[in-house]
């Protein structure tokens, strides 16, 4: 990059290079691709980003992302079946939804407890979860946390908080040790959900 | 993805997944990252894309990308030193410029000749190259094409077209066989340019 009239293109490359999964080189490739496919890809992408930047927000109830203060899943009364599935982040919620087996509601923690990173219960949506269990007619909390050390530590902590108040289950074995939901195929997630066991 | 109010987010993921280097999964990750960093990343990125979509164009002379009909490199009279460096695409031009050793002008072919993909000389900027050599006071054409079969076939074709009209050189050995310029470190490119040899 050297041409003096390239500052806008350079700025775009620098921003793209900050995206997870893209480094400087792939950002340059992506931007050249965008410029070549200006009408077909770049303009629609810029518009789509602008719309999402304006409309996207976190659901005040569950932490899912959507375009209103209360997300579509929380607003959908048919999903108030007494089952509440707790996931670490929105990518995991999407993975569960792609599996298409769970018909209840979600609670997105926004991470896991971590002594190393100084993430405590108040940094996640754990107080809000305890609240929802008390007020939303929840019969069963399904802890669908990743099978990592932090995920399982978080599951144990939540189980302690909710013990005696609600039926607690976790996804069945089938989620490989060290595995993250978002990497699993739909079938594995479905099987693990169907075979879920009480904690 | 299931929430009914997510269509704008889903549209953004679908567009992102079309970028080179990103698949559906990394596109979902990138979009969640963008939504989390809305003010810091998403809005500036949408704006930068919008500006590039409006202003970016190909230089009518050399095929470089910039924000005017004639790019900054072609407009810069100090670069009219009689040396013309022929590259396959703009990413290669950027790689040459990062090396910082070449001070002349460029000609971006926009690809390589390919029998398989039915790419002929008229599909590239080869006629325009012949033209420029005749009219721009070019003393030396440096063929900086990738060391791939198609790149070398294209170099031979161009050498045939320009033989006897101008001094023809190619980058020195130092570019590894099968290597692509855009993957090389700046030092390798500099060394190969300095040791360039007459064809
Ligand atoms: Zn919600
Ligand atoms: Zn130019």
Tab-separated table of C-alpha atoms and ligand atoms in Angstrom:
chain	number	residue	atom	x	y	z
A	1	UNK	CA	0.000	0.000	0.000
A	2	UNK	CA	1.600	3.223	-1.000
A	3	UNK	CA	-0.593	5.185	-3.353
A	4	UNK	CA	-1.371	8.484	-1.702
A	5	UNK	CA	-5.037	8.412	-2.673
A	6	UNK	CA	-5.551	5.059	-1.006
A	7	UNK	CA	-6.213	6.262	2.526
A	8	UNK	CA	-9.858	5.140	2.517
A	9	UNK	CA	-8.934	1.717	1.185
A	10	UNK	CA	-6.138	1.462	3.750
A	11	UNK	CA	-8.537	2.438	6.539
A	12	UNK	CA	-10.936	-0.295	5.427
A	13	UNK	CA	-8.142	-2.892	5.360
A	14	UNK	CA	-7.042	-1.873	8.872
A	15	UNK	CA	-10.595	-2.291	10.200
A	16	UNK	CA	-11.124	-5.613	8.428
A	17	UNK	CA	-7.821	-6.930	9.807
A	18	UNK	CA	-9.244	-6.562	13.327
A	19	UNK	CA	-12.006	-9.102	12.695
A	20	UNK	CA	-11.534	-12.503	14.340
A	21	UNK	CA	-10.162	-14.929	11.766
A	22	UNK	CA	-8.732	-12.260	9.456
A	23	UNK	CA	-5.153	-10.997	9.569
A	24	UNK	CA	-3.618	-8.187	7.499
A	25	UNK	CA	-3.059	-10.395	4.474
A	26	UNK	CA	-6.540	-11.896	4.339
A	27	UNK	CA	-7.968	-8.440	5.034
A	28	UNK	CA	-6.166	-7.090	1.952
A	29	UNK	CA	-7.467	-10.017	-0.125
A	30	UNK	CA	-10.987	-9.497	1.187
A	31	UNK	CA	-10.917	-5.762	0.434
A	32	UNK	CA	-9.663	-6.320	-3.123
A	33	UNK	CA	-12.446	-8.851	-3.567
A	34	UNK	CA	-14.941	-6.297	-2.243
A	35	UNK	CA	-13.691	-3.604	-4.609
A	36	UNK	CA	-13.877	-5.973	-7.577
A	37	UNK	CA	-17.421	-6.984	-6.619
A	38	UNK	CA	-18.487	-3.528	-5.627
A	39	UNK	CA	-22.107	-3.610	-6.758
A	40	UNK	CA	-22.653	-7.264	-5.922
A	41	UNK	CA	-20.938	-7.514	-2.540
A	42	UNK	CA	-19.403	-4.301	-1.173
A	43	UNK	CA	-22.427	-2.008	-1.353
A	44	UNK	CA	-24.857	-4.630	0.031
A	45	UNK	CA	-22.364	-5.493	2.792
A	46	UNK	CA	-21.897	-1.838	3.759
A	47	UNK	CA	-25.688	-1.418	3.849
A	48	UNK	CA	-26.212	-4.602	5.881
A	49	UNK	CA	-23.570	-3.496	8.392
A	50	UNK	CA	-25.128	-0.086	8.673
A	51	UNK	CA	-28.555	-1.608	9.342
A	52	UNK	CA	-27.215	-4.024	11.953
A	53	UNK	CA	-25.198	-1.229	13.578
A	54	UNK	CA	-28.427	0.741	13.923
A	55	UNK	CA	-30.781	-2.022	14.981
A	56	UNK	CA	-28.877	-4.800	16.776
A	57	UNK	CA	-29.152	-4.954	20.528
A	58	UNK	CA	-28.904	-7.433	23.373
A	59	UNK	CA	-32.150	-8.842	24.736
A	60	UNK	CA	-32.675	-7.332	28.199
A	61	UNK	CA	-34.124	-10.633	29.372
A	62	UNK	CA	-31.832	-13.360	28.049
A	63	UNK	CA	-28.766	-11.738	26.430
A	64	UNK	CA	-29.536	-13.024	22.914
A	65	UNK	CA	-28.983	-10.546	20.090
A	66	UNK	CA	-31.896	-9.245	18.060
A	67	UNK	CA	-33.444	-6.033	16.934
A	68	UNK	CA	-35.667	-5.241	19.889
A	69	UNK	CA	-35.227	-4.862	23.639
A	70	UNK	CA	-36.879	-8.248	24.114
A	71	UNK	CA	-35.733	-10.824	21.556
A	72	UNK	CA	-38.047	-12.905	19.396
A	73	UNK	CA	-37.393	-16.061	21.428
A	74	UNK	CA	-38.347	-14.349	24.706
A	75	UNK	CA	-41.368	-12.717	23.065
A	76	UNK	CA	-42.603	-16.051	21.673
A	77	UNK	CA	-45.162	-17.372	24.208
A	78	UNK	CA	-45.080	-20.873	22.661
A	79	UNK	CA	-41.509	-21.177	23.945
A	80	UNK	CA	-42.570	-20.635	27.551
A	81	UNK	CA	-42.632	-24.414	28.130
A	82	UNK	CA	-40.838	-24.290	31.471
A	83	UNK	CA	-37.456	-25.272	29.992
A	84	UNK	CA	-34.581	-22.811	30.186
A	85	UNK	CA	-31.329	-23.597	28.399
A	86	UNK	CA	-28.230	-21.821	29.740
A	87	UNK	CA	-25.439	-21.191	27.216
A	88	UNK	CA	-22.174	-19.301	27.363
A	89	UNK	CA	-22.696	-17.033	24.398
A	90	UNK	CA	-24.938	-16.226	21.458
A	91	UNK	CA	-22.939	-18.431	19.070
A	92	UNK	CA	-23.891	-21.390	21.282
A	93	UNK	CA	-27.555	-20.337	21.245
A	94	UNK	CA	-27.406	-20.264	17.438
A	95	UNK	CA	-25.774	-23.721	17.426
A	96	UNK	CA	-28.614	-25.085	19.625
A	97	UNK	CA	-31.206	-23.486	17.347
A	98	UNK	CA	-29.582	-24.980	14.249
A	99	UNK	CA	-29.921	-28.406	15.895
A	100	UNK	CA	-33.646	-27.588	16.009
A	101	UNK	CA	-34.473	-29.872	18.947
A	102	UNK	CA	-34.881	-27.464	21.872
A	103	UNK	CA	-38.205	-25.640	22.041
A	104	UNK	CA	-37.860	-23.676	25.279
A	105	UNK	CA	-36.108	-20.445	26.137
A	106	UNK	CA	-32.477	-19.512	26.594
A	107	UNK	CA	-30.287	-17.667	28.985
A	108	UNK	CA	-27.001	-16.366	27.580
A	109	UNK	CA	-24.367	-15.928	30.301
A	110	UNK	CA	-21.996	-13.862	28.193
A	111	UNK	CA	-18.941	-15.928	29.183
A	112	UNK	CA	-17.763	-18.222	31.941
A	113	UNK	CA	-16.474	-17.716	35.456
A	114	UNK	CA	-12.725	-17.396	35.370
A	115	UNK	CA	-10.401	-16.803	38.307
A	116	UNK	CA	-7.556	-16.043	35.918
A	117	UNK	CA	-9.475	-13.381	34.026
A	118	UNK	CA	-11.231	-12.177	37.188
A	119	UNK	CA	-14.706	-12.911	35.819
A	120	UNK	CA	-17.149	-13.266	38.709
A	121	UNK	CA	-20.894	-14.117	38.818
A	122	UNK	CA	-21.860	-10.433	38.567
A	123	UNK	CA	-19.880	-10.066	35.345
A	124	UNK	CA	-22.089	-12.736	33.766
A	125	UNK	CA	-25.897	-12.894	33.760
A	126	UNK	CA	-26.039	-15.270	36.735
A	127	UNK	CA	-28.064	-13.029	39.121
A	128	UNK	CA	-30.520	-12.462	36.278
A	129	UNK	CA	-30.721	-16.252	35.741
A	130	UNK	CA	-31.600	-16.840	39.416
A	131	UNK	CA	-34.244	-14.143	39.030
A	132	UNK	CA	-35.766	-15.709	35.930
A	133	UNK	CA	-35.956	-19.131	37.564
A	134	UNK	CA	-37.901	-17.543	40.426
A	135	UNK	CA	-40.312	-15.547	38.284
A	136	UNK	CA	-40.764	-17.191	34.878
A	137	UNK	CA	-42.317	-20.533	35.796
A	138	UNK	CA	-39.172	-22.468	34.936
A	139	UNK	CA	-39.355	-26.230	35.673
A	140	UNK	CA	-36.012	-27.300	34.266
A	141	UNK	CA	-32.713	-25.527	33.735
A	142	UNK	CA	-30.547	-27.236	31.109
A	143	UNK	CA	-26.906	-26.289	31.559
A	144	UNK	CA	-25.553	-26.397	27.995
A	145	UNK	CA	-22.126	-25.033	28.797
A	146	UNK	CA	-18.993	-25.961	26.912
A	147	UNK	CA	-17.137	-29.045	28.133
A	148	UNK	CA	-14.128	-26.944	29.088
A	149	UNK	CA	-12.779	-26.434	32.610
A	150	UNK	CA	-14.222	-22.904	32.840
A	151	UNK	CA	-17.538	-24.068	31.383
A	152	UNK	CA	-17.850	-26.891	33.898
A	153	UNK	CA	-16.761	-24.681	36.814
A	154	UNK	CA	-19.494	-22.264	35.813
A	155	UNK	CA	-22.049	-25.095	35.556
A	156	UNK	CA	-21.180	-26.260	39.088
A	157	UNK	CA	-21.480	-22.744	40.443
A	158	UNK	CA	-24.899	-22.275	38.830
A	159	UNK	CA	-26.040	-25.705	40.036
A	160	UNK	CA	-25.110	-24.659	43.600
A	161	UNK	CA	-27.088	-21.429	43.252
A	162	UNK	CA	-30.206	-23.157	41.937
A	163	UNK	CA	-30.113	-26.413	43.929
A	164	UNK	CA	-33.503	-27.347	45.365
A	165	UNK	CA	-35.325	-24.637	43.409
A	166	UNK	CA	-35.630	-26.298	40.023
A	167	UNK	CA	-34.776	-29.468	38.123
A	168	UNK	CA	-31.212	-29.160	36.849
A	169	UNK	CA	-29.919	-31.097	33.859
A	170	UNK	CA	-26.877	-30.955	31.644
A	171	UNK	CA	-26.250	-32.088	28.097
A	172	UNK	CA	-25.458	-35.797	27.902
A	173	UNK	CA	-22.069	-37.242	27.217
A	174	UNK	CA	-21.709	-36.934	23.515
A	175	UNK	CA	-20.228	-33.508	23.769
A	176	UNK	CA	-16.539	-34.417	23.493
A	177	UNK	CA	-14.196	-33.433	26.338
A	178	UNK	CA	-12.718	-30.017	25.543
A	179	UNK	CA	-15.312	-29.550	22.821
A	180	UNK	CA	-17.185	-26.336	22.145
A	181	UNK	CA	-20.819	-26.427	21.074
A	182	UNK	CA	-20.345	-24.127	18.161
A	183	UNK	CA	-17.925	-26.610	16.545
A	184	UNK	CA	-20.263	-29.609	16.779
A	185	UNK	CA	-22.546	-30.919	14.083
A	186	UNK	CA	-26.295	-30.623	14.614
A	187	UNK	CA	-26.756	-34.359	15.137
A	188	UNK	CA	-24.310	-34.503	18.047
A	189	UNK	CA	-26.052	-31.591	19.716
A	190	UNK	CA	-29.484	-33.159	19.176
A	191	UNK	CA	-28.371	-36.511	20.620
A	192	UNK	CA	-26.741	-34.877	23.635
A	193	UNK	CA	-29.869	-32.839	24.319
A	194	UNK	CA	-32.219	-35.830	24.023
A	195	UNK	CA	-30.070	-37.908	26.400
A	196	UNK	CA	-29.646	-35.091	28.912
A	197	UNK	CA	-29.392	-36.263	32.528
A	198	UNK	CA	-30.305	-34.802	35.868
A	199	UNK	CA	-27.350	-33.373	37.797
B	1	UNK	CA	-30.153	-18.717	13.800
B	2	UNK	CA	-33.826	-18.876	14.418
B	3	UNK	CA	-35.131	-15.745	16.061
B	4	UNK	CA	-37.644	-14.212	13.702
B	5	UNK	CA	-36.340	-10.695	14.198
B	6	UNK	CA	-32.859	-11.696	13.171
B	7	UNK	CA	-33.238	-11.341	9.424
B	8	UNK	CA	-30.863	-8.367	9.200
B	9	UNK	CA	-28.233	-10.149	11.259
B	10	UNK	CA	-28.693	-13.284	9.150
B	11	UNK	CA	-28.332	-11.253	5.953
B	12	UNK	CA	-25.096	-9.773	7.269
B	13	UNK	CA	-23.741	-13.229	8.167
B	14	UNK	CA	-24.623	-14.537	4.693
B	15	UNK	CA	-22.755	-11.651	3.029
B	16	UNK	CA	-19.737	-11.974	5.313
B	17	UNK	CA	-19.560	-15.719	4.633
B	18	UNK	CA	-18.937	-14.936	0.952
B	19	UNK	CA	-15.662	-13.137	1.694
B	20	UNK	CA	-12.493	-15.030	0.791
B	21	UNK	CA	-11.081	-16.649	3.917
B	22	UNK	CA	-14.359	-16.629	5.847
B	23	UNK	CA	-16.823	-19.526	5.968
B	24	UNK	CA	-20.254	-19.599	7.636
B	25	UNK	CA	-18.825	-20.325	11.073
B	26	UNK	CA	-16.180	-17.614	11.052
B	27	UNK	CA	-18.738	-15.218	9.555
B	28	UNK	CA	-21.051	-15.873	12.521
B	29	UNK	CA	-18.143	-15.281	14.934
B	30	UNK	CA	-17.159	-12.096	13.118
B	31	UNK	CA	-20.723	-10.747	13.165
B	32	UNK	CA	-21.130	-11.444	16.892
B	33	UNK	CA	-17.821	-9.659	17.437
B	34	UNK	CA	-19.090	-6.727	15.360
B	35	UNK	CA	-22.334	-6.525	17.319
B	36	UNK	CA	-20.462	-6.611	20.640
B	37	UNK	CA	-18.095	-3.890	19.442
B	38	UNK	CA	-20.746	-1.881	17.691
B	39	UNK	CA	-19.471	1.627	18.360
B	40	UNK	CA	-15.801	0.711	18.163
B	41	UNK	CA	-15.790	-1.569	15.128
B	42	UNK	CA	-19.126	-2.133	13.388
B	43	UNK	CA	-20.146	1.480	12.753
B	44	UNK	CA	-16.657	2.572	11.585
B	45	UNK	CA	-16.438	-0.534	9.370
B	46	UNK	CA	-19.850	0.112	7.804
B	47	UNK	CA	-18.833	3.726	7.164
B	48	UNK	CA	-15.455	2.752	5.701
B	49	UNK	CA	-17.122	0.244	3.369
B	50	UNK	CA	-19.647	2.803	2.283
B	51	UNK	CA	-16.903	5.312	1.466
B	52	UNK	CA	-14.849	2.761	-0.467
B	53	UNK	CA	-17.971	1.563	-2.308
B	54	UNK	CA	-18.532	5.157	-3.417
B	55	UNK	CA	-14.992	6.159	-4.253
B	56	UNK	CA	-12.916	3.108	-5.239
B	57	UNK	CA	-12.225	2.605	-8.923
B	58	UNK	CA	-9.698	0.961	-11.195
B	59	UNK	CA	-7.034	3.190	-12.720
B	60	UNK	CA	-7.806	3.510	-16.437
B	61	UNK	CA	-4.092	3.464	-17.181
B	62	UNK	CA	-2.592	0.677	-15.077
B	63	UNK	CA	-5.420	-1.250	-13.389
B	64	UNK	CA	-4.376	-0.305	-9.831
B	65	UNK	CA	-7.195	0.600	-7.450
B	66	UNK	CA	-7.545	4.097	-6.112
B	67	UNK	CA	-10.059	6.866	-5.808
B	68	UNK	CA	-9.589	8.606	-9.133
B	69	UNK	CA	-9.657	7.610	-12.801
B	70	UNK	CA	-5.864	7.862	-12.873
B	71	UNK	CA	-4.233	6.397	-9.757
B	72	UNK	CA	-1.705	8.224	-7.583
B	73	UNK	CA	1.183	6.125	-8.917
B	74	UNK	CA	0.348	6.956	-12.536
B	75	UNK	CA	-0.209	10.625	-11.666
B	76	UNK	CA	3.156	10.876	-9.878
B	77	UNK	CA	5.633	12.247	-12.463
B	78	UNK	CA	8.627	11.249	-10.310
B	79	UNK	CA	7.724	7.629	-11.013
B	80	UNK	CA	8.057	8.110	-14.778
B	81	UNK	CA	11.619	6.727	-14.650
B	82	UNK	CA	11.220	4.477	-17.674
B	83	UNK	CA	10.695	1.322	-15.601
B	84	UNK	CA	7.379	-0.490	-15.827
B	85	UNK	CA	6.678	-3.404	-13.501
B	86	UNK	CA	4.035	-5.890	-14.698
B	87	UNK	CA	2.118	-7.733	-11.964
B	88	UNK	CA	-0.824	-10.116	-11.983
B	89	UNK	CA	-3.060	-8.264	-9.578
B	90	UNK	CA	-3.314	-5.345	-7.189
B	91	UNK	CA	-2.312	-7.483	-4.184
B	92	UNK	CA	1.026	-8.068	-5.944
B	93	UNK	CA	1.422	-4.335	-6.600
B	94	UNK	CA	0.836	-3.708	-2.888
B	95	UNK	CA	3.412	-6.391	-2.030
B	96	UNK	CA	5.974	-4.673	-4.311
B	97	UNK	CA	5.215	-1.301	-2.742
B	98	UNK	CA	5.613	-2.712	0.768
B	99	UNK	CA	9.088	-3.914	-0.258
B	100	UNK	CA	9.754	-0.231	-1.040
B	101	UNK	CA	12.497	-0.863	-3.606
B	102	UNK	CA	10.774	-0.215	-6.927
B	103	UNK	CA	10.371	3.441	-7.879
B	104	UNK	CA	8.814	3.165	-11.356
B	105	UNK	CA	5.286	2.525	-12.537
B	106	UNK	CA	3.129	-0.580	-12.638
B	107	UNK	CA	0.893	-2.422	-14.996
B	108	UNK	CA	-1.703	-4.710	-13.402
B	109	UNK	CA	-2.760	-7.498	-15.770
B	110	UNK	CA	-5.787	-8.559	-13.764
B	111	UNK	CA	-4.902	-12.270	-13.903
B	112	UNK	CA	-2.914	-14.697	-16.009
B	113	UNK	CA	-3.459	-16.365	-19.325
B	114	UNK	CA	-5.173	-19.697	-18.776
B	115	UNK	CA	-6.234	-22.201	-21.400
B	116	UNK	CA	-8.285	-24.082	-18.809
B	117	UNK	CA	-10.256	-21.006	-17.725
B	118	UNK	CA	-10.327	-19.615	-21.291
B	119	UNK	CA	-8.512	-16.414	-20.306
B	120	UNK	CA	-6.921	-14.866	-23.408
B	121	UNK	CA	-4.730	-11.741	-23.880
B	122	UNK	CA	-7.791	-9.513	-24.460
B	123	UNK	CA	-9.239	-10.583	-21.091
B	124	UNK	CA	-6.132	-9.179	-19.388
B	125	UNK	CA	-4.576	-5.730	-19.881
B	126	UNK	CA	-1.987	-7.008	-22.370
B	127	UNK	CA	-3.020	-4.839	-25.381
B	128	UNK	CA	-2.957	-1.814	-23.055
B	129	UNK	CA	0.544	-2.845	-21.897
B	130	UNK	CA	1.833	-2.976	-25.474
B	131	UNK	CA	0.312	0.465	-25.958
B	132	UNK	CA	1.959	1.930	-22.876
B	133	UNK	CA	5.369	0.596	-23.879
B	134	UNK	CA	4.964	2.357	-27.231
B	135	UNK	CA	3.777	5.692	-25.833
B	136	UNK	CA	5.062	6.205	-22.273
B	137	UNK	CA	8.817	6.298	-22.779
B	138	UNK	CA	9.328	2.906	-21.167
B	139	UNK	CA	12.933	1.616	-21.209
B	140	UNK	CA	12.514	-1.539	-19.199
B	141	UNK	CA	9.597	-3.844	-18.536
B	142	UNK	CA	10.046	-5.916	-15.363
B	143	UNK	CA	7.863	-9.016	-15.464
B	144	UNK	CA	7.044	-9.590	-11.780
B	145	UNK	CA	4.599	-12.415	-12.327
B	146	UNK	CA	4.066	-15.244	-9.874
B	147	UNK	CA	6.355	-18.259	-10.259
B	148	UNK	CA	3.412	-20.477	-11.137
B	149	UNK	CA	2.828	-22.250	-14.450
B	150	UNK	CA	0.171	-19.733	-15.539
B	151	UNK	CA	2.302	-16.812	-14.370
B	152	UNK	CA	5.312	-18.003	-16.351
B	153	UNK	CA	3.213	-18.809	-19.437
B	154	UNK	CA	1.898	-15.260	-19.293
B	155	UNK	CA	5.421	-13.852	-18.866
B	156	UNK	CA	6.587	-15.752	-21.977
B	157	UNK	CA	3.619	-14.509	-23.982
B	158	UNK	CA	4.275	-10.898	-22.978
B	159	UNK	CA	8.003	-11.287	-23.683
B	160	UNK	CA	7.112	-12.492	-27.212
B	161	UNK	CA	4.852	-9.476	-27.741
B	162	UNK	CA	7.439	-6.951	-26.577
B	163	UNK	CA	10.634	-8.560	-27.908
B	164	UNK	CA	12.923	-6.052	-29.612
B	165	UNK	CA	10.886	-3.069	-28.476
B	166	UNK	CA	12.125	-2.676	-24.922
B	167	UNK	CA	14.502	-4.169	-22.396
B	168	UNK	CA	12.733	-7.081	-20.683
B	169	UNK	CA	13.682	-8.365	-17.246
B	170	UNK	CA	12.155	-10.674	-14.707
B	171	UNK	CA	12.544	-10.936	-10.947
B	172	UNK	CA	15.651	-12.925	-9.994
B	173	UNK	CA	15.623	-16.414	-8.637
B	174	UNK	CA	14.780	-15.933	-5.035
B	175	UNK	CA	11.106	-16.136	-5.673
B	176	UNK	CA	10.539	-19.778	-4.721
B	177	UNK	CA	9.075	-22.129	-7.315
B	178	UNK	CA	5.293	-22.150	-6.946
B	179	UNK	CA	5.518	-19.077	-4.750
B	180	UNK	CA	3.177	-16.108	-4.939
B	181	UNK	CA	4.501	-12.601	-4.382
B	182	UNK	CA	1.869	-11.655	-1.898
B	183	UNK	CA	3.067	-14.435	0.456
B	184	UNK	CA	6.721	-13.389	0.420
B	185	UNK	CA	8.462	-11.230	2.970
B	186	UNK	CA	9.628	-7.784	1.888
B	187	UNK	CA	13.317	-8.772	1.987
B	188	UNK	CA	12.877	-11.622	-0.491
B	189	UNK	CA	11.039	-9.344	-2.885
B	190	UNK	CA	13.696	-6.626	-2.550
B	191	UNK	CA	16.531	-9.089	-3.192
B	192	UNK	CA	14.769	-10.596	-6.197
B	193	UNK	CA	14.145	-7.156	-7.681
B	194	UNK	CA	17.723	-5.971	-7.172
B	195	UNK	CA	19.121	-9.136	-8.816
B	196	UNK	CA	16.664	-9.031	-11.715
B	197	UNK	CA	18.050	-10.375	-14.982
B	198	UNK	CA	17.458	-9.699	-18.638
B	199	UNK	CA	15.227	-12.251	-20.341
C	1	LIG	ZN1	-34.376	-12.843	24.877
C	2	LIG	ZN1	-2.498	3.810	-12.463
